[in-house]
PDB file of C-alpha atoms and ligand atoms in Angstrom:
ATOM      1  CA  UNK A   1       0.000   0.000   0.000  1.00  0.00           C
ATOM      2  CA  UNK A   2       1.103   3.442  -0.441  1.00  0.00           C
ATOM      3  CA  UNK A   3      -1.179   6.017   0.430  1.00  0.00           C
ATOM      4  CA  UNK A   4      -2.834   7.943   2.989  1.00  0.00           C
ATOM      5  CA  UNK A   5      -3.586   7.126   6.704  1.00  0.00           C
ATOM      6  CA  UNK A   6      -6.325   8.652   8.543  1.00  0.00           C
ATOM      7  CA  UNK A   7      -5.261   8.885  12.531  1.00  0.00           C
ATOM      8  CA  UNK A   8      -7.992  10.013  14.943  1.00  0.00           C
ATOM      9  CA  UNK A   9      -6.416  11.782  17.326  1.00  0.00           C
ATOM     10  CA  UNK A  10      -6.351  13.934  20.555  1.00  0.00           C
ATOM     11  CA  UNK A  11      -4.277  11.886  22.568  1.00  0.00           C
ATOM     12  CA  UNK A  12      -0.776  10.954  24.081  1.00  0.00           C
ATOM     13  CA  UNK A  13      -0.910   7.331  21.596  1.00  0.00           C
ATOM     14  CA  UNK A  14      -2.489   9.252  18.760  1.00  0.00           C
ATOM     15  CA  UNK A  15       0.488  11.603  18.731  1.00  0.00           C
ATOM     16  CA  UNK A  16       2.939   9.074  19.028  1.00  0.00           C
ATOM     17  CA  UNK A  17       1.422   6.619  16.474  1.00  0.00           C
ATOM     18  CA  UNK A  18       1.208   9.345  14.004  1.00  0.00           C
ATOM     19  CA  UNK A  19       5.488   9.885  14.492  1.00  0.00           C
ATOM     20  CA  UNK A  20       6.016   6.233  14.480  1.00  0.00           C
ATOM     21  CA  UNK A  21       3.544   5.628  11.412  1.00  0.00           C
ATOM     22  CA  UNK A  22       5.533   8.344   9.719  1.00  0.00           C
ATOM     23  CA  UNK A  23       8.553   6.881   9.377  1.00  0.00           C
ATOM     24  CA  UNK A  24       7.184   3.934   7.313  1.00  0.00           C
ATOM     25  CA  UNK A  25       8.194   4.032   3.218  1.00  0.00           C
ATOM     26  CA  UNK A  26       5.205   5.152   1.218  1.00  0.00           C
ATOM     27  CA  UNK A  27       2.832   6.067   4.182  1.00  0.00           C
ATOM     28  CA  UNK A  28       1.778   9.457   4.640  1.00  0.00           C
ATOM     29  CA  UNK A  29      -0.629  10.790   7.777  1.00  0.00           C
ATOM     30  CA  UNK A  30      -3.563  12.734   8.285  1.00  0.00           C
ATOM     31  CA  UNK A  31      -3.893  13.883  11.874  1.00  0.00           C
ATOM     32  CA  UNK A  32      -7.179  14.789  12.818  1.00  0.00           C
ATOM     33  CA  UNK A  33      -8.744  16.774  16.260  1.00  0.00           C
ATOM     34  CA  UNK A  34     -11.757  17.551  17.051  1.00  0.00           C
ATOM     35  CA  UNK A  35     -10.180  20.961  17.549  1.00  0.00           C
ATOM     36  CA  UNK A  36     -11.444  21.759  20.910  1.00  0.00           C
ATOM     37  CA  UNK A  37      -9.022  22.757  22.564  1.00  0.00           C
ATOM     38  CA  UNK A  38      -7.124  26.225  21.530  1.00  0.00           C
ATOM     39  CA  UNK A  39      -3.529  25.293  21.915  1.00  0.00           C
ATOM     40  CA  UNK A  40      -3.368  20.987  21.103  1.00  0.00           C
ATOM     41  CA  UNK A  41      -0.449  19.532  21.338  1.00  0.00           C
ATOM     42  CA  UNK A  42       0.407  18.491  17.219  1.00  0.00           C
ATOM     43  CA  UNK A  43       2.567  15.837  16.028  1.00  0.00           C
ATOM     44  CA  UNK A  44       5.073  17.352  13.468  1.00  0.00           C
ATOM     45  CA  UNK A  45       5.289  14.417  11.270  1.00  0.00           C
ATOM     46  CA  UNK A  46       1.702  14.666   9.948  1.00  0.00           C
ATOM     47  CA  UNK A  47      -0.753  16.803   7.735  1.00  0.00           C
ATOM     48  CA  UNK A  48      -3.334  18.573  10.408  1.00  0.00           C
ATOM     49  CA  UNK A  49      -7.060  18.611   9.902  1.00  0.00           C
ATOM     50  CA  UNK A  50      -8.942  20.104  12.524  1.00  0.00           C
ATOM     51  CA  UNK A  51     -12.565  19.976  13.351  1.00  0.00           C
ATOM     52  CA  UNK A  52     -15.591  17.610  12.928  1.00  0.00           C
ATOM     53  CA  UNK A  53     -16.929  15.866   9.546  1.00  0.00           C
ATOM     54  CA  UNK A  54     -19.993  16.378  10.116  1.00  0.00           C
ATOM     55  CA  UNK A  55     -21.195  13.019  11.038  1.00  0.00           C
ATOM     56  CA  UNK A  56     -20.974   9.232   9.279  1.00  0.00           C
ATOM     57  CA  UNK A  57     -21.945  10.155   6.072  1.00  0.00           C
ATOM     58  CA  UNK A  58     -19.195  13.440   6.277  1.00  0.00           C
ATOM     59  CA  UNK A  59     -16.661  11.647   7.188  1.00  0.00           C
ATOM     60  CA  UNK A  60     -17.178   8.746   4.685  1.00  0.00           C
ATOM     61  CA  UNK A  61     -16.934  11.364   2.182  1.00  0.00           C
ATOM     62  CA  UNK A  62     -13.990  12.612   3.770  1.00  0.00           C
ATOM     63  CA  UNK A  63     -12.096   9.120   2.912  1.00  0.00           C
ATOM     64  CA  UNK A  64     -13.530   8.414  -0.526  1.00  0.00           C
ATOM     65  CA  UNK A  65     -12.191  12.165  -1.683  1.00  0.00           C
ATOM     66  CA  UNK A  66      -9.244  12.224   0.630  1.00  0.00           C
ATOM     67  CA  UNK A  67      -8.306   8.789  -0.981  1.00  0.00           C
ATOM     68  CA  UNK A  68      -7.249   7.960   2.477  1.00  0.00           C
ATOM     69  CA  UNK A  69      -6.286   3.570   2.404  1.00  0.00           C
ATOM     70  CA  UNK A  70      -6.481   3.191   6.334  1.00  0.00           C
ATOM     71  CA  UNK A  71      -8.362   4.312   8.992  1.00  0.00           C
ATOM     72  CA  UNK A  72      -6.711   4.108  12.785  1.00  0.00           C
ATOM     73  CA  UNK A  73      -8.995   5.412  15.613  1.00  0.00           C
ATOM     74  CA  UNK A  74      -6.525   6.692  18.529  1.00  0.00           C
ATOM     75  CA  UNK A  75      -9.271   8.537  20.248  1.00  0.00           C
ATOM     76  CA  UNK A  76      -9.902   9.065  24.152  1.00  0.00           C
ATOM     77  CA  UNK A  77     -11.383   5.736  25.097  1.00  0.00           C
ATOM     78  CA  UNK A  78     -14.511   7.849  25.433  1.00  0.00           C
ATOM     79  CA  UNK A  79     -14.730   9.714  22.331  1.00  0.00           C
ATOM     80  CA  UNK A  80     -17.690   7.342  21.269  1.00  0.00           C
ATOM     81  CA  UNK A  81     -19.232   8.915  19.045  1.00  0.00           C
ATOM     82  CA  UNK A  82     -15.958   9.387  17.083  1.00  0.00           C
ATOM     83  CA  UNK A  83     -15.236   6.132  17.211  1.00  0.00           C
ATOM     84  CA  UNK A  84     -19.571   4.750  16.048  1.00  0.00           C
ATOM     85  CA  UNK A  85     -18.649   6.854  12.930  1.00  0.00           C
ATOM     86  CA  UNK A  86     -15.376   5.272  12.213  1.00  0.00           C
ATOM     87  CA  UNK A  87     -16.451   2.025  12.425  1.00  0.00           C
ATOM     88  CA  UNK A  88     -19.968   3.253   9.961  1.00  0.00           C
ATOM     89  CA  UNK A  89     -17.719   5.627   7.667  1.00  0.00           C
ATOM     90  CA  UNK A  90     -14.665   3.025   7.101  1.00  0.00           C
ATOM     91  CA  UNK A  91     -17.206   0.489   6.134  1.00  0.00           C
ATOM     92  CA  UNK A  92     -18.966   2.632   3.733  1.00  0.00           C
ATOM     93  CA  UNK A  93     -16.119   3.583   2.039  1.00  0.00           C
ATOM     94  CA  UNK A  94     -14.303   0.369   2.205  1.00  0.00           C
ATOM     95  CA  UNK A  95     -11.694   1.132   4.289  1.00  0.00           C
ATOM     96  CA  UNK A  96      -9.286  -0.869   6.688  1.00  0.00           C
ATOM     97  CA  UNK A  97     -10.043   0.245  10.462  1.00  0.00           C
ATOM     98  CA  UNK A  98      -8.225  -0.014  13.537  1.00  0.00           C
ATOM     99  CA  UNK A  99      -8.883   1.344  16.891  1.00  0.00           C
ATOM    100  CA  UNK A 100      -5.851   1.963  19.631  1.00  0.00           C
ATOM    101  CA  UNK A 101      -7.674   1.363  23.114  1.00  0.00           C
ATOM    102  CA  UNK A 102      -5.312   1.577  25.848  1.00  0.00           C
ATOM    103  CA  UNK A 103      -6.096  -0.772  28.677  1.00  0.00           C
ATOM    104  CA  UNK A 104      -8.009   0.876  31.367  1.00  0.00           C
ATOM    105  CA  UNK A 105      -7.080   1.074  35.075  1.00  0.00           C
ATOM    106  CA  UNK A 106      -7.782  -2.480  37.199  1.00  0.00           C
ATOM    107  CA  UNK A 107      -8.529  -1.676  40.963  1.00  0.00           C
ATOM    108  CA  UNK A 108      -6.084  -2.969  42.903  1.00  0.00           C
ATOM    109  CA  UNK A 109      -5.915  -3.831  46.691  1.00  0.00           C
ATOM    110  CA  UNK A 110      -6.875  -0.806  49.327  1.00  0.00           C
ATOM    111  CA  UNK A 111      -8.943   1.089  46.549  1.00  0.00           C
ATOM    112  CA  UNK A 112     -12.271   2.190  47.051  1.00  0.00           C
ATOM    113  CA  UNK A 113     -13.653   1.922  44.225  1.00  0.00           C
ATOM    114  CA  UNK A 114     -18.091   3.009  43.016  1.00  0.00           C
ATOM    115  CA  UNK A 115     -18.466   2.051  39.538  1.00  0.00           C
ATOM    116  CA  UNK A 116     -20.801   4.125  37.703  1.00  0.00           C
ATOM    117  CA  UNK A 117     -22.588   3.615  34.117  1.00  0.00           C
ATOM    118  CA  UNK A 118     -22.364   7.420  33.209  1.00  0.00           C
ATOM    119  CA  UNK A 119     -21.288  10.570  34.101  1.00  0.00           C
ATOM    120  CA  UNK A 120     -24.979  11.413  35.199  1.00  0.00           C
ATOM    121  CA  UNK A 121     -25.083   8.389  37.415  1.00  0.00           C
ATOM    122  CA  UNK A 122     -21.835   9.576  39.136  1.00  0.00           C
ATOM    123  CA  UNK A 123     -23.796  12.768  39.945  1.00  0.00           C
ATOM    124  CA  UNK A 124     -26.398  10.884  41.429  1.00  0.00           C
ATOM    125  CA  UNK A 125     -24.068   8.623  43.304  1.00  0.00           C
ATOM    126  CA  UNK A 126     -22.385  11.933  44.701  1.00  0.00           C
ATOM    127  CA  UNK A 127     -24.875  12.597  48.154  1.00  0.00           C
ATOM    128  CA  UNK A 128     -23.138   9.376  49.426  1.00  0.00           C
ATOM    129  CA  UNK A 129     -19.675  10.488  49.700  1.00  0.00           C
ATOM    130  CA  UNK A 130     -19.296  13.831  51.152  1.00  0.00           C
ATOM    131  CA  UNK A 131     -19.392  17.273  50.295  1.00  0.00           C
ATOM    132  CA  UNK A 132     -16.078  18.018  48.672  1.00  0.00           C
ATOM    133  CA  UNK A 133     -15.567  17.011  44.900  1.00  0.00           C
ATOM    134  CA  UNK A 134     -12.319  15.909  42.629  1.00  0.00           C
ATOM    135  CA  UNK A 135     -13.921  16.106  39.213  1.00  0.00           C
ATOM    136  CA  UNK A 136     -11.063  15.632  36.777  1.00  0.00           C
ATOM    137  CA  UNK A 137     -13.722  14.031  34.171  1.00  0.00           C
ATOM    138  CA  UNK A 138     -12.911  17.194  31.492  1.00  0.00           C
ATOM    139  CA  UNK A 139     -14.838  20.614  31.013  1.00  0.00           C
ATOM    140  CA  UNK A 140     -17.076  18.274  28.755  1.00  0.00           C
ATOM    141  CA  UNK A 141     -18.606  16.833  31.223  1.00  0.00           C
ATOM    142  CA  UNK A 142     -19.195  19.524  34.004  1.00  0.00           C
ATOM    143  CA  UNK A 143     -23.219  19.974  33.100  1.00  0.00           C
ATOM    144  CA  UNK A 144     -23.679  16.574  34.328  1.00  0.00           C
ATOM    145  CA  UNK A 145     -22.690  18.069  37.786  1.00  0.00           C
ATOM    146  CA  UNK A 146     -24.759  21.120  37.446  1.00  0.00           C
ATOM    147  CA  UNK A 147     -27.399  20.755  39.556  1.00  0.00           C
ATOM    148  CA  UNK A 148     -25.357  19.162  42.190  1.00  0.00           C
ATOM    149  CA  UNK A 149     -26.158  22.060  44.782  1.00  0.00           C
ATOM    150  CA  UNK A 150     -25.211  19.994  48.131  1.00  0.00           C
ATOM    151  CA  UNK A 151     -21.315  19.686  46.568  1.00  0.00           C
ATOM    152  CA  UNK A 152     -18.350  21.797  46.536  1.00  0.00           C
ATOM    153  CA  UNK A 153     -16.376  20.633  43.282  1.00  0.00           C
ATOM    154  CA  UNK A 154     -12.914  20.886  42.490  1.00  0.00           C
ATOM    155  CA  UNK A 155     -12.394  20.753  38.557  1.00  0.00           C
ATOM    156  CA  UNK A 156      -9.606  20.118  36.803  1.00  0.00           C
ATOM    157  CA  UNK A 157      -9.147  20.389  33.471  1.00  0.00           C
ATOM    158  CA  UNK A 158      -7.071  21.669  30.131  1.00  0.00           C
ATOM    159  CA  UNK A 159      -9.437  24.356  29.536  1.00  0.00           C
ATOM    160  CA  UNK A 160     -12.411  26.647  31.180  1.00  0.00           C
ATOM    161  CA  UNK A 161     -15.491  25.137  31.232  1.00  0.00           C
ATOM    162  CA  UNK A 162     -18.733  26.638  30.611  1.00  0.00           C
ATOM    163  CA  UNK A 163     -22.164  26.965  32.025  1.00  0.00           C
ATOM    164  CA  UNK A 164     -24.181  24.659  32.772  1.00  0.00           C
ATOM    165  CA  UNK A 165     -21.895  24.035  35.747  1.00  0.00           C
ATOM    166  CA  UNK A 166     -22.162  23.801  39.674  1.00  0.00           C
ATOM    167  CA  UNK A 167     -23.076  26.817  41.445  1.00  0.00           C
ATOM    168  CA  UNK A 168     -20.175  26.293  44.076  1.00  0.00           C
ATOM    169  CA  UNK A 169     -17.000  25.165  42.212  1.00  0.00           C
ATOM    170  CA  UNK A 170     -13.222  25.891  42.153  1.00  0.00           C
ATOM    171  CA  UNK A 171     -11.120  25.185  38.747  1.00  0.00           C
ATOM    172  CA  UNK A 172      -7.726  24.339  38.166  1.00  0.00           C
ATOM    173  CA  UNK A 173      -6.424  24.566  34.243  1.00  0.00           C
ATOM    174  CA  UNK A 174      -3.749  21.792  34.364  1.00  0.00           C
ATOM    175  CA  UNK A 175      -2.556  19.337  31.845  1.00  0.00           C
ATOM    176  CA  UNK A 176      -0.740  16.328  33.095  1.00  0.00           C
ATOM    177  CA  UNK A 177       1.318  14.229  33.393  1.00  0.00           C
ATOM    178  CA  UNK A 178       0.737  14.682  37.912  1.00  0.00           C
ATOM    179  CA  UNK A 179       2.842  12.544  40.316  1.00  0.00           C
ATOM    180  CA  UNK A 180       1.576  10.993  43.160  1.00  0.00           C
ATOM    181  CA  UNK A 181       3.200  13.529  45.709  1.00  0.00           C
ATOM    182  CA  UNK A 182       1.579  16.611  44.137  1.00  0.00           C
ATOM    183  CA  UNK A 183      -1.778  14.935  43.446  1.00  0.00           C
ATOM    184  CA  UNK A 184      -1.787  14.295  47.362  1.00  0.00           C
ATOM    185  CA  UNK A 185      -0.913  17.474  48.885  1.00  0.00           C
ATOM    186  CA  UNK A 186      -3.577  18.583  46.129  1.00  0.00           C
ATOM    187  CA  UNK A 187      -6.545  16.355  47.588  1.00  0.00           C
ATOM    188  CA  UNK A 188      -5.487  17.171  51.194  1.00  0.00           C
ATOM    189  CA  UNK A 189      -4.949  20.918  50.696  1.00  0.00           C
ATOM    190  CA  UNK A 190      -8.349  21.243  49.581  1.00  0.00           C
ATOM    191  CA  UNK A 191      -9.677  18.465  51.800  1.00  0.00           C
ATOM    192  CA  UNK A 192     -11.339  16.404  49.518  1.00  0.00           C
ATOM    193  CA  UNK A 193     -13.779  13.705  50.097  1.00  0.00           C
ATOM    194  CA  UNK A 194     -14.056  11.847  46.667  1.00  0.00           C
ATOM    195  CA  UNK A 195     -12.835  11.433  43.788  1.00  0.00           C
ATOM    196  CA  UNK A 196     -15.197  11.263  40.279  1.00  0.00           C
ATOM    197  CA  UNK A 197     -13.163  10.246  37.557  1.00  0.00           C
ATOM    198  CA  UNK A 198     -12.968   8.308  33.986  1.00  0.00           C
ATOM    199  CA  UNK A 199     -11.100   5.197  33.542  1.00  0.00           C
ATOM    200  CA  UNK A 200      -8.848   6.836  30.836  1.00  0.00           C
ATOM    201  CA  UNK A 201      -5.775   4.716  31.303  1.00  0.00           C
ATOM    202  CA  UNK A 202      -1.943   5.549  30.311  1.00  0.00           C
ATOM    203  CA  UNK A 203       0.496   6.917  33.299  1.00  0.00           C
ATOM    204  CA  UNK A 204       0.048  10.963  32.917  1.00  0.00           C
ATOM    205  CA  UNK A 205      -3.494  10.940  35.209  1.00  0.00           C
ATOM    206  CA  UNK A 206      -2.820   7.723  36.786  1.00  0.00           C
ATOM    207  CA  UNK A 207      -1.244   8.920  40.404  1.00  0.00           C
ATOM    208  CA  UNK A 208      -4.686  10.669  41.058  1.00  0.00           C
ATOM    209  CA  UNK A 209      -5.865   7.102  41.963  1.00  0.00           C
ATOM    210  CA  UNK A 210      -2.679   6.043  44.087  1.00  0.00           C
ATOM    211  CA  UNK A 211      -2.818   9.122  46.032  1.00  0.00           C
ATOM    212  CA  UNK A 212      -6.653   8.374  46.560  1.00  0.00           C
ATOM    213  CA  UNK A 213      -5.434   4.967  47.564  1.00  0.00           C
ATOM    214  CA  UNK A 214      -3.182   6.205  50.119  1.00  0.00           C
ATOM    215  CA  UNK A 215      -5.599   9.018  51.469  1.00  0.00           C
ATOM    216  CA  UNK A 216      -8.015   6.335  51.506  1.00  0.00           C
ATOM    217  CA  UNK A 217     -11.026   8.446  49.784  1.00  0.00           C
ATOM    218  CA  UNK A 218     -13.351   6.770  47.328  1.00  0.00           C
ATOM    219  CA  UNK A 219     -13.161   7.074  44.002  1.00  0.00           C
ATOM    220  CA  UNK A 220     -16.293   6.855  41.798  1.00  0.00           C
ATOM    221  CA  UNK A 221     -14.797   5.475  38.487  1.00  0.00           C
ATOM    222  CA  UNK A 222     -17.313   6.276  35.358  1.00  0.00           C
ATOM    223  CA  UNK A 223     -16.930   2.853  33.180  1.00  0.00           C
ATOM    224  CA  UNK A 224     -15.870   3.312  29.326  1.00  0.00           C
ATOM    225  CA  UNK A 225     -17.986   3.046  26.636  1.00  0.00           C
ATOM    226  CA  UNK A 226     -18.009  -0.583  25.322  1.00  0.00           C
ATOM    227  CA  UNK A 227     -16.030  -1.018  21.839  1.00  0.00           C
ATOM    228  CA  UNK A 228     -18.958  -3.038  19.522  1.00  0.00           C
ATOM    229  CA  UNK A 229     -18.196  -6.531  19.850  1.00  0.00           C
ATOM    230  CA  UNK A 230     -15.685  -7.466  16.729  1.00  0.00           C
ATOM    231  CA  UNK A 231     -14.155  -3.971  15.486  1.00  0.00           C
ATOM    232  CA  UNK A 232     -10.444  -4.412  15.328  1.00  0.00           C
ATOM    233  CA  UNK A 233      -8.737  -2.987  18.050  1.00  0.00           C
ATOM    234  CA  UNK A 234      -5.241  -2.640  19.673  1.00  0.00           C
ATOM    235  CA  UNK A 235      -3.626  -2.374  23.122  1.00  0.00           C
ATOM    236  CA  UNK A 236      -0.483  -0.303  22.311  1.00  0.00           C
ATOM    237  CA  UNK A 237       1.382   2.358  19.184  1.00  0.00           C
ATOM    238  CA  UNK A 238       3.284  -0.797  18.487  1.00  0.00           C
ATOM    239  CA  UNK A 239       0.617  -2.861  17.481  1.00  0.00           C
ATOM    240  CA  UNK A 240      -1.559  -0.547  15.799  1.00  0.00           C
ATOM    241  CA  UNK A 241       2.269  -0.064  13.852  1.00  0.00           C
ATOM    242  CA  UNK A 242       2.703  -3.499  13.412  1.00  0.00           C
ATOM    243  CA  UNK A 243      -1.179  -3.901  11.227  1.00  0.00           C
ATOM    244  CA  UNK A 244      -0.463  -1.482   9.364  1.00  0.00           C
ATOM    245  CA  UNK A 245       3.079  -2.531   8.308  1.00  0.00           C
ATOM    246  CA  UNK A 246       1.394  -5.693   7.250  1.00  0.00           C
ATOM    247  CA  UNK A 247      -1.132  -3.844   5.643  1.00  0.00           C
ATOM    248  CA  UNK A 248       1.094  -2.304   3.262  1.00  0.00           C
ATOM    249  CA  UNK A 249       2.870  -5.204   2.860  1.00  0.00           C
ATOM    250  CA  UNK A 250      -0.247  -7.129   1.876  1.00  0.00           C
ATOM    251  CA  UNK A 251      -1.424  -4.511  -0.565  1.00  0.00           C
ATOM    252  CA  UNK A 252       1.822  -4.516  -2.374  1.00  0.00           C
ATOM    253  CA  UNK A 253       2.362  -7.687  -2.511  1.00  0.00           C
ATOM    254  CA  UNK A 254      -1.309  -7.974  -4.057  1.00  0.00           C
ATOM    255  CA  UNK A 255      -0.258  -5.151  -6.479  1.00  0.00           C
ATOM    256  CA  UNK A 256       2.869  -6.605  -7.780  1.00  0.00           C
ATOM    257  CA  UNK A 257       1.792 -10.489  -7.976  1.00  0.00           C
TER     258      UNK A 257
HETATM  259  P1  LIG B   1     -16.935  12.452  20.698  1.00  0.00           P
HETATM  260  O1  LIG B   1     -18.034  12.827  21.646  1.00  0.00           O
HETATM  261  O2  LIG B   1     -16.785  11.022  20.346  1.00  0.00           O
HETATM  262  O3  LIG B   1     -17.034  13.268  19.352  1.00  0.00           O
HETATM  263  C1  LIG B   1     -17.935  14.336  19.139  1.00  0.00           C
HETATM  264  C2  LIG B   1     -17.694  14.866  17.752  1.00  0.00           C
HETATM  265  O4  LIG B   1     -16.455  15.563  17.684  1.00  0.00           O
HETATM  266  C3  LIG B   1     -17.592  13.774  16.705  1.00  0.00           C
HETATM  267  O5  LIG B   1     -18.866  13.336  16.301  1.00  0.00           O
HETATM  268  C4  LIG B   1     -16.808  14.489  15.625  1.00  0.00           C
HETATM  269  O6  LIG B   1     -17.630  15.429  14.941  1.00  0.00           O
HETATM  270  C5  LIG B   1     -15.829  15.319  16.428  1.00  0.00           C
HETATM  271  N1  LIG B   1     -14.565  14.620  16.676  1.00  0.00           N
HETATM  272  C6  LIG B   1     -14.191  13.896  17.763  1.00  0.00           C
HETATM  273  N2  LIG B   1     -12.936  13.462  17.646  1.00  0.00           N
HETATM  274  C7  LIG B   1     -12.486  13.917  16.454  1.00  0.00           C
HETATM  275  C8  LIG B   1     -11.256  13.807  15.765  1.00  0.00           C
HETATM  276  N3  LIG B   1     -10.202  13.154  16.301  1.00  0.00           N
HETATM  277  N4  LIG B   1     -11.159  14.398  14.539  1.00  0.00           N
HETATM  278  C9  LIG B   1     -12.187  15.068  13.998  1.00  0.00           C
HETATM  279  N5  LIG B   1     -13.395  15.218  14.614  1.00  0.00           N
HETATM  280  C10 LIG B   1     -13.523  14.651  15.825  1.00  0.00           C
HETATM  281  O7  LIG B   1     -15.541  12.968  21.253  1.00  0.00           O
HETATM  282  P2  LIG B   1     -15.190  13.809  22.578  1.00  0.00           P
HETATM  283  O8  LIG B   1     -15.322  12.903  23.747  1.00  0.00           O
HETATM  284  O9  LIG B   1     -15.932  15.101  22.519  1.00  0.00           O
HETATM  285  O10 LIG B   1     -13.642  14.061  22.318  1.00  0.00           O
HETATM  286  C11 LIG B   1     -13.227  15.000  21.348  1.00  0.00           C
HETATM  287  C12 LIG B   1     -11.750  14.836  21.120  1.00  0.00           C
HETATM  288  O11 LIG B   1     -11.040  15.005  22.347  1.00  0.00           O
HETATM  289  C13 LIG B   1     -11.374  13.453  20.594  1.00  0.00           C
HETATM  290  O12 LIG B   1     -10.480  13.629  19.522  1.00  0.00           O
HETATM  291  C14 LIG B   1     -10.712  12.751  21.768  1.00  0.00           C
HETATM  292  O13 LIG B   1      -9.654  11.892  21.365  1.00  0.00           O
HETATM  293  C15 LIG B   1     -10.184  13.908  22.596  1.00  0.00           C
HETATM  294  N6  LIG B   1     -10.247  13.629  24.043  1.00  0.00           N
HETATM  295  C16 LIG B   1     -11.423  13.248  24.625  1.00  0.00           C
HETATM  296  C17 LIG B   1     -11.449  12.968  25.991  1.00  0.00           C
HETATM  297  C18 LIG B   1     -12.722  12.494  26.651  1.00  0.00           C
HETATM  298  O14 LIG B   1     -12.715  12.299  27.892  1.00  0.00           O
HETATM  299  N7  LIG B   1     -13.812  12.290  25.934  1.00  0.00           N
HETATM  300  C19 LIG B   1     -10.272  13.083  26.746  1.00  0.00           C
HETATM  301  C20 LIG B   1      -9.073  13.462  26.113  1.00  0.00           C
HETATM  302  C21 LIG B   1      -9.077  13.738  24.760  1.00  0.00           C
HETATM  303  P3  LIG B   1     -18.406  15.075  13.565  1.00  0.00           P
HETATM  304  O15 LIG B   1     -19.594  14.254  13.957  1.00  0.00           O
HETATM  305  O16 LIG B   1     -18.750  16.408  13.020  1.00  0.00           O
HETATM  306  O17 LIG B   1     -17.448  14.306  12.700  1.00  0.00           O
END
C-alpha cells in the first residue's frame, strides 16, 4: 500500500502513532482533532485537519475524496461517538479500520472503588460520599454536575469550562502528566472527600488514583464506553504499527503479484 492514513487523534498514543507511522516508506498521515481545545499539542510528522466531519456520512466522504487507504482510531477511550462513525464511515467507504484502546485502570488492593454507568449516574451517586468534589472528568462533562447544589467541586481540566456548571465550584487549568506527591498534597490541601473520575488509562493521570489509595477516599470510576463486539482494536502504538506494516505489505504484494 502506499497512500494515505487517517489517525484520529487527541491523545498521548495518537500523537505518538502518528510519528512512528511516519517513518514507514510510502505512508503518509492525516492527523485529525476535534479541535477543541485552543492550543493541542500536534505531532510534526503529519498533515493537520482540525474539526468535525460532520457526522458518518461526512466523514465517509472525507475518505472516498481524501483517498485515504487506512483508517486508525486513537481517540480518548470515550470519544464514542468518534469512534460509532469510524467504524460506519470506514465500512462505507471500504476502508481498513483499527482502533488503539489503551487498557483501562484495574482496581487494585486498598482502593475504594463506586463504579458508575455514566457521568450522570456519578452525579447521582455523589450525596453518598461527602461534600467536597475531585472532578477531573474534562470541562465536557461539568453539566452533568450542574445541579449538584449539596457539593463543593474541584475541577480540573485543560481548559475553562462553561455553564451549565455547579453553582459552588473551584477550577484548576492543568494538563498532566501529575505525580503521586503533588496529586496528594492537592486532595489534602483542599480536603477532599471523593474522587469522580474516567477510567482513561496511560500513566500521565494515573497517580490521582494512588494518592486516593493512600488518602483512603473513594473514588467513583465512570466505566468506558463498550467497543462493539468485533471492530479491530489494539492495546499499544506498536501494534496498531505493526497492522499497518502488514497492511502495506499485503497490498503490495497484491499489487505486484
Ligand atoms: P466524541 O463525543 O466522540 O465526538 C464528538 C464529535 O467531535 C464527533 O462526532 C466528531 O464530529 C468530532 N470529533 C471527535 N474526535 C475527532 C477527531 N479526532 N477528529 C475530527 N473530529 C472529531 O468525542 P469527545 O469525547 O468530545 O472528544 C473529542 C476529542 O477530544 C477526541 O479527539 C478525543 O480523542 C479527545 N479527548 C477526549 C477525551 C474524553 O474524555 N472524551 C479526553 C481526552 C481527549 P463530527 O460528527 O462532526 O465528525
Amino acid at each position: 500500500m502506499s497512500g494515505r492514513v487517517l489517525v484520529l487523534g487527541g491523545t498521548a498514543e495518537g500523537r505518538r502513532l502518528t510519528e512512528k507511522l511516519a517513518e514507514l516508506p510510502g505512508v503518509e498521515v492525516v492527523y485529525s482533532i476535534a479541535g477543541r481545545v485552543a492550543a493541542p499539542a500536534l505531532p510534526t510528522a503529519a498533515q493537520i485537519r482540525v474539526g468535525g466531519f460532520g457526522g458518518v456520512d461526512g466523514l465517509t466522504s472525507y475518505l472516498r475524496d481524501a483517498g485515504i487507504a487506512a483508517v486508525i482510531d486513537a481517540t480518548h477511550p470515550y470519544a464514542a461517538l468518534m469512534t460509532s462513525a469510524a467504524i460506519t464511515g470506514s465500512k462505507a467507504a471500504a476502508v481498513p479500520l483499527l482502533v488503539v484502546r489503551r487498557p483501562g485502570w484495574p482496581e487494585t488492593d486498598g482502593d475504594d472503588w463506586h463504579r458508575v454507568p455514566s457521568l450522570a449516574a456519578a452525579a447521582a451517586a455523589l450525596g453518598g460520599f461527602g461534600e467536597r468534589v475531585f472532578l477531573t472528568t474534562g470541562r465536557s462533562g461539568i453539566a452533568a454536575f450542574a445541579g449538584s447544589d449539596r457539593h463543593w467541586f474541584l475541577l480540573r481540566s485543560i481548559e475553562a469550562p462553561s455553564p451549565p456548571m455547579p453553582a459552588r465550584m473551584d477550577v484548576l487549568l492543568e494538563r498532566g502528566p501529575f505525580t503521586v506527591e503533588g496529586e496528594t498534597a492537592l486532595m489534602r490541601g483542599h480536603r477532599i472527600d471523593v474522587v469522580v473520575t474516567k477510567n482513561s488509562g496511560g500513566l500521565l493521570t494515573a497517580a490521582k488514583l494512588v494518592a486516593a489509595r493512600h488518602l483512603g477516599l473513594p473514588v467513583l470510576m465512570v466505566d468506558r464506553p463498550p467497543l462493539p463486539p468485533g471492530t479491530p482494536a489494539v492495546a499499544t502504538v506498536e501494534d496498531a504499527v505493526a497492522w499497518l506494516t502488514r497492511l502495506v505489505g499485503a497490498t503490495d504484494r497484491s499489487c505486484t503479484g
